[in-house]
Amino acid sequence: MTAEVGRAPGTVGPGARHERDGWRHRHVLDVDDFTLDEIELVMATAAEMKEILARPIKKVPTLRGTSVTIIFWEASTRTRVSFEVAAKNLSADVVNIAAQASSVAKGESLVDTIRTIEALGADMIVMRHAISGAPYLAAEHFGGHILNGGDGWHAHPTQALLDLYTIRKEIGAIDGLRIAMVGDLAQGRTVRSLAYLLSKFQDVKMYFVAPPLLKMKEDILEHLRERKVQFFEETALDKVLPEVDVVYQTRIQKERFGDRIEDYEKCRGIYILTLDSLARMKTKSIVMHPLPRLEEIAMEVDQDPRAGYFRQAQNGLYVRMALLTMVL
Amino acid sequence: MTAEVGRAPGTVGPGARHERDGWRHRHVLDVDDFTLDEIELVMATAAEMKEILARPIKKVPTLRGTSVTIIFWEASTRTRVSFEVAAKNLSADVVNIAAQASSVAKGESLVDTIRTIEALGADMIVMRHAISGAPYLAAEHFGGHILNGGDGWHAHPTQALLDLYTIRKEIGAIDGLRIAMVGDLAQGRTVRSLAYLLSKFQDVKMYFVAPPLLKMKEDILEHLRERKVQFFEETALDKVLPEVDVVYQTRIQKERFGDRIEDYEKCRGIYILTLDSLARMKTKSIVMHPLPRLEEIAMEVDQDPRAGYFRQAQNGLYVRMALLTMVL
Amino acid sequence: MTAEVGRAPGTVGPGARHERDGWRHRHVLDVDDFTLDEIELVMATAAEMKEILARPIKKVPTLRGTSVTIIFWEASTRTRVSFEVAAKNLSADVVNIAAQASSVAKGESLVDTIRTIEALGADMIVMRHAISGAPYLAAEHFGGHILNGGDGWHAHPTQALLDLYTIRKEIGAIDGLRIAMVGDLAQGRTVRSLAYLLSKFQDVKMYFVAPPLLKMKEDILEHLRERKVQFFEETALDKVLPEVDVVYQTRIQKERFGDRIEDYEKCRGIYILTLDSLARMKTKSIVMHPLPRLEEIAMEVDQDPRAGYFRQAQNGLYVRMALLTMVL
């Protein structure tokens, strides 16, 4: 940002809208207000990015001279590195801030941090924050572009879009999809965002497989009812496996249980995908996982072509390159 | 540095002097030996840098192939990021070292660290160190260029220069300036460096507003007396406000009090700038702050055009780009 | 890597071999399987890199579009920075991961971490790991190139090669070399790798000077016996000094003693190189040290032209640039 801070930030200001091809998002905060056309545009742009990365020199000058600041209040190697490589492939300059070690530790407010990052020249901020909704507050005070890399249990929009890209590529059309989401559905923002995104399509059936403590939250279920999406809440995994095109496994996240170690111990290890599980699944189906994976998918599953989680991580690079290009 | 370490380092050696336009500094350690002409040159070069950043592609090849190492023994997101973005805008390659995690933790001496960074290819070192004077020691053992990003309570020269740039741009001529420095003047290197720099100009009046525990140190006062600069030591802020062009507010830095928590609690919150404070100030005046800001400037002040602290942070980028270019 | 993860990774796959000039290594894991011709090729390529760094613009486009991930499970500023500058000089994009702060902390396995880094676009991984052999496991699961930046007490191949480069440059031919390795030979992977590498040459005599607790391990001695390399185990340093071309001093590494503080206190400070030591050494000889240095080389030794340790660190840059180029 070279416009004066606190003055009208010009074409990237809050009033500006990108109308190219129907795309109208200055930020990527959540997927809830994406139209189907916009989602299609992300998918198509991601496919273009994949082609770029297949060239001998995997770099394009699209974001040359653009300054991207990645600030994560919660550790996440995977999402951070994925955004960093994506931005560098597009020739952006990237600055990393580990918020624990930053001025935030001196007690600075989120708004001050964001306004300062703008003053220090950032055109885009990729942020992850423990507080749900934090990126919305940031977007109100930033003249550039915010990309939400995960906020509390709320949303993880780039993950949802890369998940969708993966399903499209591996299974085909989303209309008519049968998907099981498994594990920590209460605190896993990944599955929440994906459920939201899939609700925009036709005839999708969702199976939420979770222990009572970790059931999908009511706000999502309510949304699905409104959209007339069929969903089933299950506690047993095995009977669901033959029905679905996608098993979306998640990690029971110890760090989200805080002091409730007993609850954590009760929940982990309930749903472990093994070769036996694969045997019950359709031939054309896929196992997904946002990674990192602990014990919830046995290592031997990796050898099966239906193990899609590392391909899924790879797709994240294409989708994030696409989004970095599209918001600009 | 490609010259052999420990051998004559060629044109950047200690004997070399840059005479272009009267500039003769190989390092930026402090502002005390800057002439008025040199200061003017920094201001003019910073203004050029601002123009560069207004272009569609905000990047120039000035430092292409130059390796800049940023090593901070004390955490400072703001100064570190400002230097990093500045160097990248000039196409330098930047390496960050968090000294806590480095060989320093294994007990290595400062001199060995600096000589090693030189051996590892650095042309420039930007450093922050808790010990006052550390950058001078570093400069004696480094064949390249040292930029001091703050040393103990001693100096913070790039901050002083960006403060000066901000005052010039917002208020006009420095000669005749009336400025209040408020808060922790004993341990705040920012205000120390700025007082020193302003003492080079004509008819500047300084109001030092601080509780007895945090008064401006005697070395600075002695220097001002020698230069015949008028200054006033105050404990009340309100009566000073109508007199000045600049209110330079500072944070009471908890981390500098160590165990003396009681002293910290006594001092924080004494001088809080509010809309009431602004009402007493001149129409053409400015509130400055080196940031991060805690409670010492109320959030509602941000809406007033006289709130200059985020513009001040932005100016840091121009000034640091200027200095990185000029030392070379 | 843009090839599908888990699919055939094309020309960089495990089956591929680089035959150019006899070079056949996809990874740099250890020096033990390097032929003399390959070692010569590294030396010659490093010399070319030195020439490149002597140019006004010290940057070549060799690795443009190549993504290098540096992941260190153990802190090492020196090796990390050396690789980072080397990669950036070659125009690669570099991503740093501090493994302590990463998904590894969430319990992810090494193999998953490596496969994920591949999915996130890395063409090369530079890694340091506390577990000996970890880079071999990584190489089995990575479609790109692994460079070992140190694994436990096992090996530190790039250090051994830069040590060899330094000896060649300062002393001349390796055949006929007399070298003393001093200090912690049991746990110092640097001296282990160097002993291994030197065993490939003719008529090299090694003097291992260490207290009983820190003697060179039997696996290396056994290897030297097989290769018919003459070696001598000593406890006194002074009598060895006049005999040798190289004194390779090492730090007694406190962090490798764990709880055994008493053993550490017994061993440190036994062998300190001073001006007196230099007086016993040949006029044409050299003191080496992998750095960081504590008290084991007195500061006044730095002034002697035989103090080669900072030049040695500098050579690391050339050798690592060479290796990054050669594996590709």
GROMACS .gro file of C-alpha atoms in nm, chain A residues 17-211:
model
  195
   17ARG     CA    1  -1.527  -0.400  -0.656
   18HIS     CA    2  -1.364  -0.633  -0.900
   19GLU     CA    3  -1.622  -0.706  -1.163
   20ARG     CA    4  -1.404  -0.906  -1.401
   21ASP     CA    5  -1.584  -1.225  -1.487
   22GLY     CA    6  -1.833  -1.170  -1.208
   23TRP     CA    7  -1.569  -1.183  -0.933
   24ARG     CA    8  -1.645  -0.920  -0.669
   25HIS     CA    9  -1.438  -1.007  -0.362
   26ARG     CA   10  -1.171  -0.777  -0.229
   27HIS     CA   11  -1.100  -1.025   0.052
   28VAL     CA   12  -1.135  -1.398   0.112
   29LEU     CA   13  -1.290  -1.413   0.459
   30ASP     CA   14  -1.537  -1.697   0.425
   31VAL     CA   15  -1.700  -1.895   0.146
   32ASP     CA   16  -2.057  -1.820   0.255
   33ASP     CA   17  -2.113  -1.532   0.014
   34PHE     CA   18  -1.946  -1.693  -0.287
   35THR     CA   19  -2.181  -1.756  -0.580
   36LEU     CA   20  -2.156  -2.075  -0.782
   37ASP     CA   21  -2.009  -1.872  -1.069
   38GLU     CA   22  -1.740  -1.736  -0.842
   39ILE     CA   23  -1.659  -2.083  -0.717
   40GLU     CA   24  -1.631  -2.203  -1.077
   41LEU     CA   25  -1.395  -1.916  -1.148
   42VAL     CA   26  -1.170  -2.018  -0.857
   43MET     CA   27  -1.168  -2.377  -0.985
   44ALA     CA   28  -1.081  -2.269  -1.338
   45THR     CA   29  -0.809  -2.030  -1.224
   46ALA     CA   30  -0.659  -2.299  -0.999
   47ALA     CA   31  -0.642  -2.531  -1.299
   48GLU     CA   32  -0.451  -2.259  -1.488
   49MET     CA   33  -0.209  -2.230  -1.198
   50LYS     CA   34  -0.150  -2.602  -1.210
   51GLU     CA   35  -0.046  -2.565  -1.572
   52ILE     CA   36   0.193  -2.285  -1.485
   53LEU     CA   37   0.360  -2.509  -1.226
   54ALA     CA   38   0.410  -2.777  -1.491
   55ARG     CA   39   0.639  -2.546  -1.689
   56PRO     CA   40   1.019  -2.574  -1.664
   57ILE     CA   41   1.038  -2.240  -1.478
   58LYS     CA   42   0.755  -2.246  -1.229
   59LYS     CA   43   0.721  -1.876  -1.177
   60VAL     CA   44   0.510  -1.598  -1.324
   61PRO     CA   45   0.546  -1.222  -1.271
   62THR     CA   46   0.178  -1.166  -1.181
   63LEU     CA   47   0.244  -1.027  -0.832
   64ARG     CA   48   0.585  -0.868  -0.894
   65GLY     CA   49   0.621  -0.565  -0.667
   66THR     CA   50   0.335  -0.684  -0.445
   67SER     CA   51   0.411  -0.715  -0.074
   68VAL     CA   52   0.237  -1.003   0.107
   69THR     CA   53   0.252  -1.023   0.486
   70ILE     CA   54   0.171  -1.358   0.645
   71ILE     CA   55   0.083  -1.317   1.012
   72PHE     CA   56  -0.025  -1.621   1.210
   73TRP     CA   57  -0.139  -1.589   1.570
   74GLU     CA   58  -0.169  -1.968   1.577
   75ALA     CA   59   0.105  -2.196   1.448
   76SER     CA   60   0.033  -2.368   1.116
   77THR     CA   61   0.326  -2.473   0.907
   78ARG     CA   62   0.119  -2.621   0.632
   79THR     CA   63  -0.113  -2.333   0.554
   80ARG     CA   64   0.162  -2.076   0.605
   81VAL     CA   65   0.409  -2.255   0.375
   82SER     CA   66   0.138  -2.317   0.115
   83PHE     CA   67   0.054  -1.945   0.099
   84GLU     CA   68   0.425  -1.849   0.106
   85VAL     CA   69   0.516  -2.077  -0.187
   86ALA     CA   70   0.202  -1.968  -0.374
   87ALA     CA   71   0.292  -1.599  -0.335
   88LYS     CA   72   0.656  -1.656  -0.430
   89ASN     CA   73   0.556  -1.854  -0.740
   90LEU     CA   74   0.365  -1.540  -0.840
   91SER     CA   75   0.680  -1.328  -0.775
   92ALA     CA   76   0.539  -1.146  -0.473
   93ASP     CA   77   0.765  -1.038  -0.186
   94VAL     CA   78   0.667  -1.223   0.131
   95VAL     CA   79   0.720  -1.117   0.492
   96ASN     CA   80   0.645  -1.361   0.773
   97ILE     CA   81   0.536  -1.251   1.119
   98ALA     CA   82   0.501  -1.502   1.402
   99ALA     CA   83   0.254  -1.308   1.610
  100GLN     CA   84   0.367  -1.464   1.937
  101ALA     CA   85   0.706  -1.297   1.898
  102SER     CA   86   0.565  -0.968   1.773
  103SER     CA   87   0.433  -0.642   1.910
  104VAL     CA   88   0.114  -0.828   1.982
  105ALA     CA   89   0.305  -0.972   2.276
  106LYS     CA   90   0.346  -0.615   2.399
  107GLY     CA   91  -0.034  -0.585   2.413
  108GLU     CA   92  -0.107  -0.413   2.082
  109SER     CA   93  -0.465  -0.440   1.953
  110LEU     CA   94  -0.548  -0.636   1.639
  111VAL     CA   95  -0.662  -0.318   1.464
  112ASP     CA   96  -0.334  -0.140   1.540
  113THR     CA   97  -0.137  -0.441   1.419
  114ILE     CA   98  -0.329  -0.445   1.091
  115ARG     CA   99  -0.300  -0.070   1.036
  116THR     CA  100   0.071  -0.089   1.109
  117ILE     CA  101   0.123  -0.373   0.864
  118GLU     CA  102  -0.053  -0.156   0.605
  119ALA     CA  103   0.174   0.136   0.688
  120LEU     CA  104   0.475  -0.094   0.649
  121GLY     CA  105   0.381  -0.152   0.288
  122ALA     CA  106   0.167  -0.467   0.275
  123ASP     CA  107  -0.073  -0.503  -0.017
  124MET     CA  108  -0.213  -0.831   0.111
  125ILE     CA  109  -0.236  -0.992   0.453
  126VAL     CA  110  -0.274  -1.365   0.500
  127MET     CA  111  -0.379  -1.419   0.861
  128ARG     CA  112  -0.472  -1.695   1.102
  129HIS     CA  113  -0.625  -1.599   1.435
  130ALA     CA  114  -0.766  -1.790   1.731
  131ILE     CA  115  -1.067  -1.560   1.754
  132SER     CA  116  -1.355  -1.635   1.517
  133GLY     CA  117  -1.435  -1.329   1.310
  134ALA     CA  118  -1.098  -1.160   1.355
  135PRO     CA  119  -1.037  -1.136   0.976
  136TYR     CA  120  -1.362  -0.939   0.936
  137LEU     CA  121  -1.240  -0.682   1.187
  138ALA     CA  122  -0.904  -0.674   1.007
  139ALA     CA  123  -1.072  -0.620   0.670
  140GLU     CA  124  -1.256  -0.315   0.803
  141HIS     CA  125  -0.926  -0.146   0.881
  142PHE     CA  126  -0.706  -0.256   0.592
  143GLY     CA  127  -0.691  -0.083   0.255
  144GLY     CA  128  -0.553  -0.394   0.083
  145HIS     CA  129  -0.667  -0.755   0.071
  146ILE     CA  130  -0.720  -0.997   0.359
  147LEU     CA  131  -0.703  -1.372   0.306
  148ASN     CA  132  -0.832  -1.572   0.600
  149GLY     CA  133  -0.603  -1.866   0.678
  150GLY     CA  134  -0.835  -1.987   0.954
  151ASP     CA  135  -1.017  -1.805   1.236
  152GLY     CA  136  -1.094  -1.996   1.554
  153TRP     CA  137  -1.352  -2.268   1.494
  154HIS     CA  138  -1.530  -2.041   1.244
  155ALA     CA  139  -1.394  -2.081   0.894
  156HIS     CA  140  -1.103  -2.184   0.676
  157PRO     CA  141  -1.220  -2.074   0.333
  158THR     CA  142  -0.908  -2.153   0.129
  159GLN     CA  143  -0.911  -2.504   0.273
  160ALA     CA  144  -1.277  -2.547   0.174
  161LEU     CA  145  -1.201  -2.434  -0.180
  162LEU     CA  146  -0.902  -2.666  -0.217
  163ASP     CA  147  -1.116  -2.948  -0.079
  164LEU     CA  148  -1.379  -2.874  -0.340
  165TYR     CA  149  -1.115  -2.860  -0.613
  166THR     CA  150  -0.987  -3.199  -0.498
  167ILE     CA  151  -1.331  -3.360  -0.498
  168ARG     CA  152  -1.408  -3.219  -0.843
  169LYS     CA  153  -1.083  -3.348  -0.981
  170GLU     CA  154  -1.098  -3.694  -0.824
  171ILE     CA  155  -1.472  -3.770  -0.821
  172GLY     CA  156  -1.620  -3.539  -1.085
  173ALA     CA  157  -1.936  -3.333  -1.047
  174ILE     CA  158  -2.030  -3.209  -0.700
  175ASP     CA  159  -2.403  -3.234  -0.767
  176GLY     CA  160  -2.511  -3.572  -0.632
  177LEU     CA  161  -2.207  -3.611  -0.404
  178ARG     CA  162  -2.218  -3.840  -0.099
  179ILE     CA  163  -1.964  -3.736   0.164
  180ALA     CA  164  -1.882  -3.847   0.519
  181MET     CA  165  -1.715  -3.600   0.752
  182VAL     CA  166  -1.551  -3.779   1.042
  183GLY     CA  167  -1.400  -3.689   1.378
  184ASP     CA  168  -1.398  -3.347   1.542
  185LEU     CA  169  -1.683  -3.170   1.365
  186ALA     CA  170  -1.749  -2.929   1.653
  187GLN     CA  171  -1.412  -2.761   1.657
  188GLY     CA  172  -1.280  -2.843   1.310
  189ARG     CA  173  -1.325  -2.529   1.101
  190THR     CA  174  -1.222  -2.726   0.792
  191VAL     CA  175  -1.533  -2.942   0.784
  192ARG     CA  176  -1.755  -2.652   0.881
  193SER     CA  177  -1.637  -2.447   0.583
  194LEU     CA  178  -1.665  -2.743   0.350
  195ALA     CA  179  -2.022  -2.825   0.459
  196TYR     CA  180  -2.116  -2.464   0.394
  197LEU     CA  181  -1.958  -2.465   0.052
  198LEU     CA  182  -2.114  -2.797  -0.053
  199SER     CA  183  -2.459  -2.673   0.050
  200LYS     CA  184  -2.457  -2.451  -0.257
  201PHE     CA  185  -2.470  -2.756  -0.485
  202GLN     CA  186  -2.758  -2.989  -0.578
  203ASP     CA  187  -2.847  -3.324  -0.419
  204VAL     CA  188  -2.544  -3.346  -0.189
  205LYS     CA  189  -2.585  -3.590   0.103
  206MET     CA  190  -2.365  -3.540   0.409
  207TYR     CA  191  -2.294  -3.795   0.682
  208PHE     CA  192  -2.158  -3.637   1.000
  209VAL     CA  193  -1.977  -3.908   1.195
  210ALA     CA  194  -1.871  -3.786   1.539
  211PRO     CA  195  -1.889  -3.874   1.907
   0.00000   0.00000   0.00000
